[in-house]
XYZ file of C-alpha atoms in Angstrom:
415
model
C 14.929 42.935 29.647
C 17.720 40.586 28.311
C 21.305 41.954 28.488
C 22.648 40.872 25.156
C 26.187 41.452 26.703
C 26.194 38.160 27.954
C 24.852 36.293 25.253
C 25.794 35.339 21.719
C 23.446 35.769 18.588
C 21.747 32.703 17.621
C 23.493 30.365 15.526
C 26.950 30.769 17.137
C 28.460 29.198 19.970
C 31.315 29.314 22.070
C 33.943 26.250 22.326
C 35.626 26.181 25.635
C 39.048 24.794 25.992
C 38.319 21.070 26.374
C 36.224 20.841 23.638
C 38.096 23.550 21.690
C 41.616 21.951 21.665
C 39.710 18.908 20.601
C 38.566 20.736 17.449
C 41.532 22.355 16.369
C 43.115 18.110 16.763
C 40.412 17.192 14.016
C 41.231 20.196 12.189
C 45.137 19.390 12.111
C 44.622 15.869 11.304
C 42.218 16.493 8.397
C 44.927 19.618 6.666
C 47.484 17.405 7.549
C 45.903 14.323 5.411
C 44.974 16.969 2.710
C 48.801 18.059 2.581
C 49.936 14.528 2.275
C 47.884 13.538 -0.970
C 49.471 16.511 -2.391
C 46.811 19.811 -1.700
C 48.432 22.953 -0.839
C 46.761 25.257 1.453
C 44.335 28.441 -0.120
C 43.278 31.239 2.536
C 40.639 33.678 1.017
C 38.912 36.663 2.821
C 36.103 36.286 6.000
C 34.012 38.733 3.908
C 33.649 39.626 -0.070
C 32.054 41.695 -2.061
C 28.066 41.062 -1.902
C 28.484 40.813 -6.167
C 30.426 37.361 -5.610
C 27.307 35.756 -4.982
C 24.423 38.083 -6.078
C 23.574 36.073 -9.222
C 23.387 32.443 -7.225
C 25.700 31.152 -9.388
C 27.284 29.817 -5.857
C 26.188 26.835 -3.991
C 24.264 29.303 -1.671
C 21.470 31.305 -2.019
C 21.996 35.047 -1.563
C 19.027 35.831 0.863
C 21.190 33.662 3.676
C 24.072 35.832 3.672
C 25.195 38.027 6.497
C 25.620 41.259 4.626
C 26.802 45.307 5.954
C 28.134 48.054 4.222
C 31.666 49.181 3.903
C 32.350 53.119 4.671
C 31.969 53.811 0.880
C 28.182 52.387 0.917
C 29.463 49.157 -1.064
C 27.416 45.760 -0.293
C 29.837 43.435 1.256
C 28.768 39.694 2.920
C 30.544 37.469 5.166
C 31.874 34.085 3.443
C 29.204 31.950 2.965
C 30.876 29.455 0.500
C 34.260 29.015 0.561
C 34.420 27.043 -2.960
C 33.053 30.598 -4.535
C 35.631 32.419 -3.138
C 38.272 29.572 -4.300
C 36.542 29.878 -7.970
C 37.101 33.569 -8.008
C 40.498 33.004 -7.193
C 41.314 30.932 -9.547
C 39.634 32.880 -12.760
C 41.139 36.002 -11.847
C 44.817 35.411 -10.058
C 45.708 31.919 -9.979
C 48.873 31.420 -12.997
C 50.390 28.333 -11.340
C 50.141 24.765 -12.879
C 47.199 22.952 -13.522
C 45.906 20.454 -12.203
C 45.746 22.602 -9.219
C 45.202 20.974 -5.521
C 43.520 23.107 -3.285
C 42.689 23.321 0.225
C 41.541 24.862 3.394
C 40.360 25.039 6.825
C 38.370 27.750 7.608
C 35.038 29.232 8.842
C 31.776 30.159 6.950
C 28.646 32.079 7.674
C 25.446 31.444 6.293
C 21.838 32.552 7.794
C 19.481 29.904 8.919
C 16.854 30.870 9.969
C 16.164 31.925 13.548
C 14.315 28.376 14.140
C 16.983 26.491 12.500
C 19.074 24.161 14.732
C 21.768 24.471 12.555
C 24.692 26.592 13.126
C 25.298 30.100 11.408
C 29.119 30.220 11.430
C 30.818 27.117 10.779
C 34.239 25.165 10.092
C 34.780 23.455 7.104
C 37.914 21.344 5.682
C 37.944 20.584 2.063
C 39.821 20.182 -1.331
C 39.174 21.277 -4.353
C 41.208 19.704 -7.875
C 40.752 22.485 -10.380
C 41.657 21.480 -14.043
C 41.022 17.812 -14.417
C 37.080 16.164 -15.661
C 38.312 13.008 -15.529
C 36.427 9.926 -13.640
C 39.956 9.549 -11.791
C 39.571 12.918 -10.254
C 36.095 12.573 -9.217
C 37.233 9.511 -7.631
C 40.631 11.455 -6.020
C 38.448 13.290 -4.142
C 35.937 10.648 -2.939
C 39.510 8.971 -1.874
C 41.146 12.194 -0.032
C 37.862 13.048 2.094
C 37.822 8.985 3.005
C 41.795 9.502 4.489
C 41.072 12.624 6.279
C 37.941 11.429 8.059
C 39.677 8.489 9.377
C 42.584 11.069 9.985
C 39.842 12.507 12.726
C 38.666 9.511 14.060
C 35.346 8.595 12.020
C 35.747 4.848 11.554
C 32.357 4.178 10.209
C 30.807 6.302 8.002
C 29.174 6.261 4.058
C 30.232 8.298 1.474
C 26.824 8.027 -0.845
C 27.967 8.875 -4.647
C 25.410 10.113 -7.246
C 25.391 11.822 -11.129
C 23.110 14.915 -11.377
C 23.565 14.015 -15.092
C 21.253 11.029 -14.863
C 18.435 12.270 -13.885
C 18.621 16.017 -16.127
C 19.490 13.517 -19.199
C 15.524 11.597 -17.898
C 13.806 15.309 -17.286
C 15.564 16.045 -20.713
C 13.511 12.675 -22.750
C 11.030 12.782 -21.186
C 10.362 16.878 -21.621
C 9.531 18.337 -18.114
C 9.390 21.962 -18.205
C 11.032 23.899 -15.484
C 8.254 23.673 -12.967
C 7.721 19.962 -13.205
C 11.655 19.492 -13.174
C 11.306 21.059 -9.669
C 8.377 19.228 -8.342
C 9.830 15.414 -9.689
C 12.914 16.359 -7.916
C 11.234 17.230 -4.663
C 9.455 13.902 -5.087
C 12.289 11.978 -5.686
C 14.149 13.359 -2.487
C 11.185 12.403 -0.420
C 11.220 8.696 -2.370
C 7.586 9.514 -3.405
C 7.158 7.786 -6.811
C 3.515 7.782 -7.060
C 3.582 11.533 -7.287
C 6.486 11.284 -9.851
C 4.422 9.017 -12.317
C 1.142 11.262 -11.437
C 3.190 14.883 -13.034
C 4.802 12.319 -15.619
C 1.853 10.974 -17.141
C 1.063 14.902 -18.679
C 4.125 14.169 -20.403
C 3.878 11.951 -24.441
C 6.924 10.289 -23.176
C 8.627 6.420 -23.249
C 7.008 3.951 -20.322
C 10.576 2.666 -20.075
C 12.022 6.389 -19.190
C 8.933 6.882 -16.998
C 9.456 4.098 -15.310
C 13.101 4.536 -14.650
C 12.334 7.867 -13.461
C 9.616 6.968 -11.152
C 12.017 4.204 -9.888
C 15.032 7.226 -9.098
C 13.666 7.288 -5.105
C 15.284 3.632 -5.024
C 17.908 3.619 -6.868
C 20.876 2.967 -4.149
C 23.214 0.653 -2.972
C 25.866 -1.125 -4.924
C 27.168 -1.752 -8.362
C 23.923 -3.651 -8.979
C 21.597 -0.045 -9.247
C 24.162 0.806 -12.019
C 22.567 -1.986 -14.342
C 18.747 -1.629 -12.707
C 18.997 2.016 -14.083
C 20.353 1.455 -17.124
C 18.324 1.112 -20.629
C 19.277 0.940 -24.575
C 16.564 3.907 -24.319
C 18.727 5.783 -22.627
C 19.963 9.731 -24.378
C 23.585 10.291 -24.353
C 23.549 12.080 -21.488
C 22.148 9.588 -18.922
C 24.004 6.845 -20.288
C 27.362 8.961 -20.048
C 26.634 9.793 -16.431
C 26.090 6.457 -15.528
C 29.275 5.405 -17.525
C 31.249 7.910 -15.232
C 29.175 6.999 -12.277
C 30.541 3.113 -13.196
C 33.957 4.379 -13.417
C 34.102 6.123 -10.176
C 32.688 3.303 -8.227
C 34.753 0.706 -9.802
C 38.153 2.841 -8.743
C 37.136 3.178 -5.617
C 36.500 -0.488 -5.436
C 40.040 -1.325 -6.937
C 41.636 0.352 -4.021
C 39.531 -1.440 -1.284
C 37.485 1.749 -0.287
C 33.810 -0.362 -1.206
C 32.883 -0.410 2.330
C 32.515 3.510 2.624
C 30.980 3.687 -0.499
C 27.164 3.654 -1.888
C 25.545 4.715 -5.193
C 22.464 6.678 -5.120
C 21.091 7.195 -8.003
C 18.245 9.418 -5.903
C 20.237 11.825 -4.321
C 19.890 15.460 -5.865
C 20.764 18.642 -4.703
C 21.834 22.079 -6.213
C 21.577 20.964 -9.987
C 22.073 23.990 -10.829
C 25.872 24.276 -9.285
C 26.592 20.740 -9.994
C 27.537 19.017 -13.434
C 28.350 15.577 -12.525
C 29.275 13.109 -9.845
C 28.062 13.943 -6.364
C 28.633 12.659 -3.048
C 27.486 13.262 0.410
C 29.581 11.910 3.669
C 26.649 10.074 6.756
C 27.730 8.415 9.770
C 25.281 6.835 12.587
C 24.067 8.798 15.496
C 23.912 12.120 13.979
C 20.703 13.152 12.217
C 22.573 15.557 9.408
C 25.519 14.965 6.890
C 29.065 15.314 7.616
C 30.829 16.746 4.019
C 29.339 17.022 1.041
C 30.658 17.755 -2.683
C 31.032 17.068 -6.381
C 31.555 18.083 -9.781
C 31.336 21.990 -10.516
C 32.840 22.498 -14.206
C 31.096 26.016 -14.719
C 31.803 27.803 -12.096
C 35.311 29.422 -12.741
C 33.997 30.064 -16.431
C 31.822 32.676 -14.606
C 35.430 34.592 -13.174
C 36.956 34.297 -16.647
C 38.692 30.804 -17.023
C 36.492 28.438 -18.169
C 37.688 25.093 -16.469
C 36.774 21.723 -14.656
C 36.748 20.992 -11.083
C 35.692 18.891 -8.486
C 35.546 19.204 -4.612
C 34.186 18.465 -1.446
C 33.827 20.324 2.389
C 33.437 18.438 5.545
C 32.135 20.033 8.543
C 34.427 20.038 11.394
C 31.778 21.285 13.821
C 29.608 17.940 12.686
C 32.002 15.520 12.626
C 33.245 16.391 16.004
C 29.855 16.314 17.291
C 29.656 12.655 15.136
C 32.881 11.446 17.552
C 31.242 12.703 20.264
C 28.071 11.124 20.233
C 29.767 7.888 19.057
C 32.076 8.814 22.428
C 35.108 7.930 20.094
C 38.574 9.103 21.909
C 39.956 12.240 20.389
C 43.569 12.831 21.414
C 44.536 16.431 22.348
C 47.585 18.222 23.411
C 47.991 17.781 27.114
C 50.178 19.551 29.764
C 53.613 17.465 30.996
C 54.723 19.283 33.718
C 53.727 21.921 36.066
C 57.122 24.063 36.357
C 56.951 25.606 40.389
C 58.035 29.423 39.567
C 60.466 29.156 43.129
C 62.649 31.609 44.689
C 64.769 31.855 41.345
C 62.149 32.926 39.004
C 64.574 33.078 35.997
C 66.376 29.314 36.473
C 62.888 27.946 36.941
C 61.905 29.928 33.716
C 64.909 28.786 31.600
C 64.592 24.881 32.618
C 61.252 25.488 31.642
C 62.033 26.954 28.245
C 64.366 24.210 27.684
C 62.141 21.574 28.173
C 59.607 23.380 25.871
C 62.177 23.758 23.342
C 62.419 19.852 23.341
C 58.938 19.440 22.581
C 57.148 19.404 25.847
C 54.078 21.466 27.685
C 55.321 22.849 30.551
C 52.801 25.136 32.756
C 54.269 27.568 35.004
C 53.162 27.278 38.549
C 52.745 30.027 41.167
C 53.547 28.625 44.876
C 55.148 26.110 46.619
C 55.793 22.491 45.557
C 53.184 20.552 47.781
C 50.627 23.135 45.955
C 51.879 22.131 42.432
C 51.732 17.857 43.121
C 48.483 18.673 44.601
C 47.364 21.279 41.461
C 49.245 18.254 39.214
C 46.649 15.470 40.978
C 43.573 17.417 40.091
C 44.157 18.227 36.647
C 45.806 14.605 35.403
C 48.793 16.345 34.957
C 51.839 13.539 35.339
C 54.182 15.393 37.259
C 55.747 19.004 38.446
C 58.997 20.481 38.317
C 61.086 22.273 40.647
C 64.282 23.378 41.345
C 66.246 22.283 44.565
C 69.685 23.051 45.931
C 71.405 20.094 44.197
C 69.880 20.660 41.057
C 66.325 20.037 39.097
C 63.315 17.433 40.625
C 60.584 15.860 39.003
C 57.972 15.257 41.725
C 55.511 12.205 40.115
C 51.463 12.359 41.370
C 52.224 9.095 42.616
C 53.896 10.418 45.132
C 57.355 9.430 44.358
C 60.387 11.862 42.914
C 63.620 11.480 40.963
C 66.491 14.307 39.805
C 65.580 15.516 36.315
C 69.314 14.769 33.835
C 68.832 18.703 32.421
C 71.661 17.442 29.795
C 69.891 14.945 28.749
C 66.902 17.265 27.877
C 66.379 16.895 24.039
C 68.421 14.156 23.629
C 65.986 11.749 25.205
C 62.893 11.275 27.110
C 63.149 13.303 30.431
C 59.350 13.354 31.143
């Protein structure tokens, strides 16, 4: 019988300390690139109340949330969208001045089925700029999740940008019902357009529409699938999302940021959460997405605030997987010194402190020198430290020595 002691559920994992501390650097880099285009930091609770997402209003379905009771019987569930929580935030607390820039790092939980390969609990880092529709603020955030994943390393990547707008302003001409809106969309995402023109022919509709919609599936690549896609034919509401769409790309352009970007005129997903530009972050060697976003203007309005916003989460699990596979260097915190805890256990620890105080890592060390250069060999660490009768010694893994200048500690480079 399996001992579940020693086990974790399925969809978790454990991150030991190498590959831990290398985390936590992609998560610093990515807050601190969020901080410096102006987002302030949100923290919202590890569980709500199961109501929060009960009417799928989210961009989450309710049947994959981890959900318990409190002690008074309540329905609670674990975080499974941060951007909900944000929203509910926002309509019910948030008096501060608007536009508001939002953002976090912090874990989600979402069920996945016990087959799934994807994970159950997860980090995310994202932004979210509440109280602005423009096309500049669609493209702000396109912008801000291009810094911080070069902040963490990702060098070559494609953010793909699409307009959920096109292609309900099409299902809108050409009159699908609700079932057929469903089925062209899952043929579009598997770039099927026979099937698409076989449920569009039930429809008394315009062959130019049908045949823009049938030609969705390839719609992608550069400015040039803006003007394949458009049509004098066109309602008011395709043409103004690929008007936006236009606008977005061309900022993005204008600042030199072409090479991460695509249009994809093809790429749908939750319509229902979404009312405008989308985007979705791929790099090469990983078979899944690493952030994903858009345009959600209705979903505050459902906490009592009706207004616009726009946002996107990257996974920190993926894209440190993504530098991983693509064996891309991520620089982490490493130990200076080894300090050897000698006969005067308080000196050593004070020196120690010092040094610490002047920005260094300092390990304390439990026996005799000779143990501590040899410890210091096997674990890349550059040197240790210990105390002698004419003062402090830095003992190199080269094999070589020199006094350590203790006044000159936090004035200048010692280590």
């Amino acid at each position: 019988m399996l001992n579940l002691k020693y086990h974790t559920p399925e969809g978790v994992m454990d991150y030991l300390p190498d590959e831990c501390e290398a985390k936590r650097a992609i998560e610093q880099k990515m807050a601190l690139s969020f901080r410096q285009n102006g987002y302030r930091p949100i923290q919202t609770p590890a569980f709500e109340y199961y109501d929060l997402y009960a009417d799928g209003s989210g961009d989450i379905s309710p049947e994959k949330l981890y959900k318990f009771f409190d002690p008074q019987g309540r329905i609670l569930a674990l975080r499974g969208d941060i951007t909900t929580s944000i929203a509910r935030v926002m309509g019910t607390k948030y008096n501060g001045p608007m536009p508001a820039r939002l953002c976090y790092v912090a874990d989600a939980f979402r069920y996945n089925g016990s087959a799934s390969s994807r994970s159950s609990e997860f980090t995310q880092a994202g932004i979210e700029l509440i109280g602005d529709g423009s096309c500049e603020a669609d493209a702000e955030a396109i912008m801000v999740t291009i810094s911080a994943l070069l902040a963490a390393g990702l060098d070559e990547f494609q953010i793909d940008i699409g307009q959920v707008e096109f292609f309900k302003g099409l299902a809108e001409q050409v009159g699908l019902d609700a079932e057929d809106f469903e089925r062209i969309r899952t043929h579009i995402d598997f770039k099927d357009s026979v099937s698409i023109a076989q449920v569009a022919k039930k429809y008394d509709a315009d062959a130019e529409i049908i045949d823009i919609l049938c030609r969705m599936p390839y719609l992608f690549g550069n400015a040039e699938v803006l003007e394949q896609a458009k049509s004098p034919k066109l309602n008011a509401r395709s043409a103004a999302a690929l008007e936006n769409l236009e606008q977005v790309y061309r900022l993005l352009c204008a600042c030199g940021l072409e090479k991460y970007v695509s249009i994809d005129l093809g790429m749908l997903q939750s319509l229902d959460y979404y009312t405008g530009v989308i985007f979705k972050g791929v790099t090469y060697d990983v078979g899944f997405s690493v952030c994903g976003g858009g345009r959600y203007d209705t979903l505050i309005g459902n906490f009592g605030k009706d207004t616009s916003a726009v946002g996107i989460a990257i996974g920190v699990n993926r894209v440190l997987s993504a530098l991983m596979r693509q064996k891309k260097t991520i620089v982490t915190p490493k130990t200076d010194a080894l300090m050897v805890m000698g006969a005067d256990f308080a000196a050593s620890y004070a020196l120690a402190q010092k040094l610490r105080g002047a920005g260094y890592c300092v390990e304390n060390f439990y026996g005799d020198a000779q143990s501590a250069l040899a410890a210091a060999k096997a674990r890349g660490v550059a040197a240790a430290i210990r105390l002698t009768e004419n003062g402090a010694e830095i003992m190199y893994a080269d094999g070589t020595a020199a006094p350590l200048d203790t006044a000159k500690i936090g004035k200048e480079a010692v280590l």
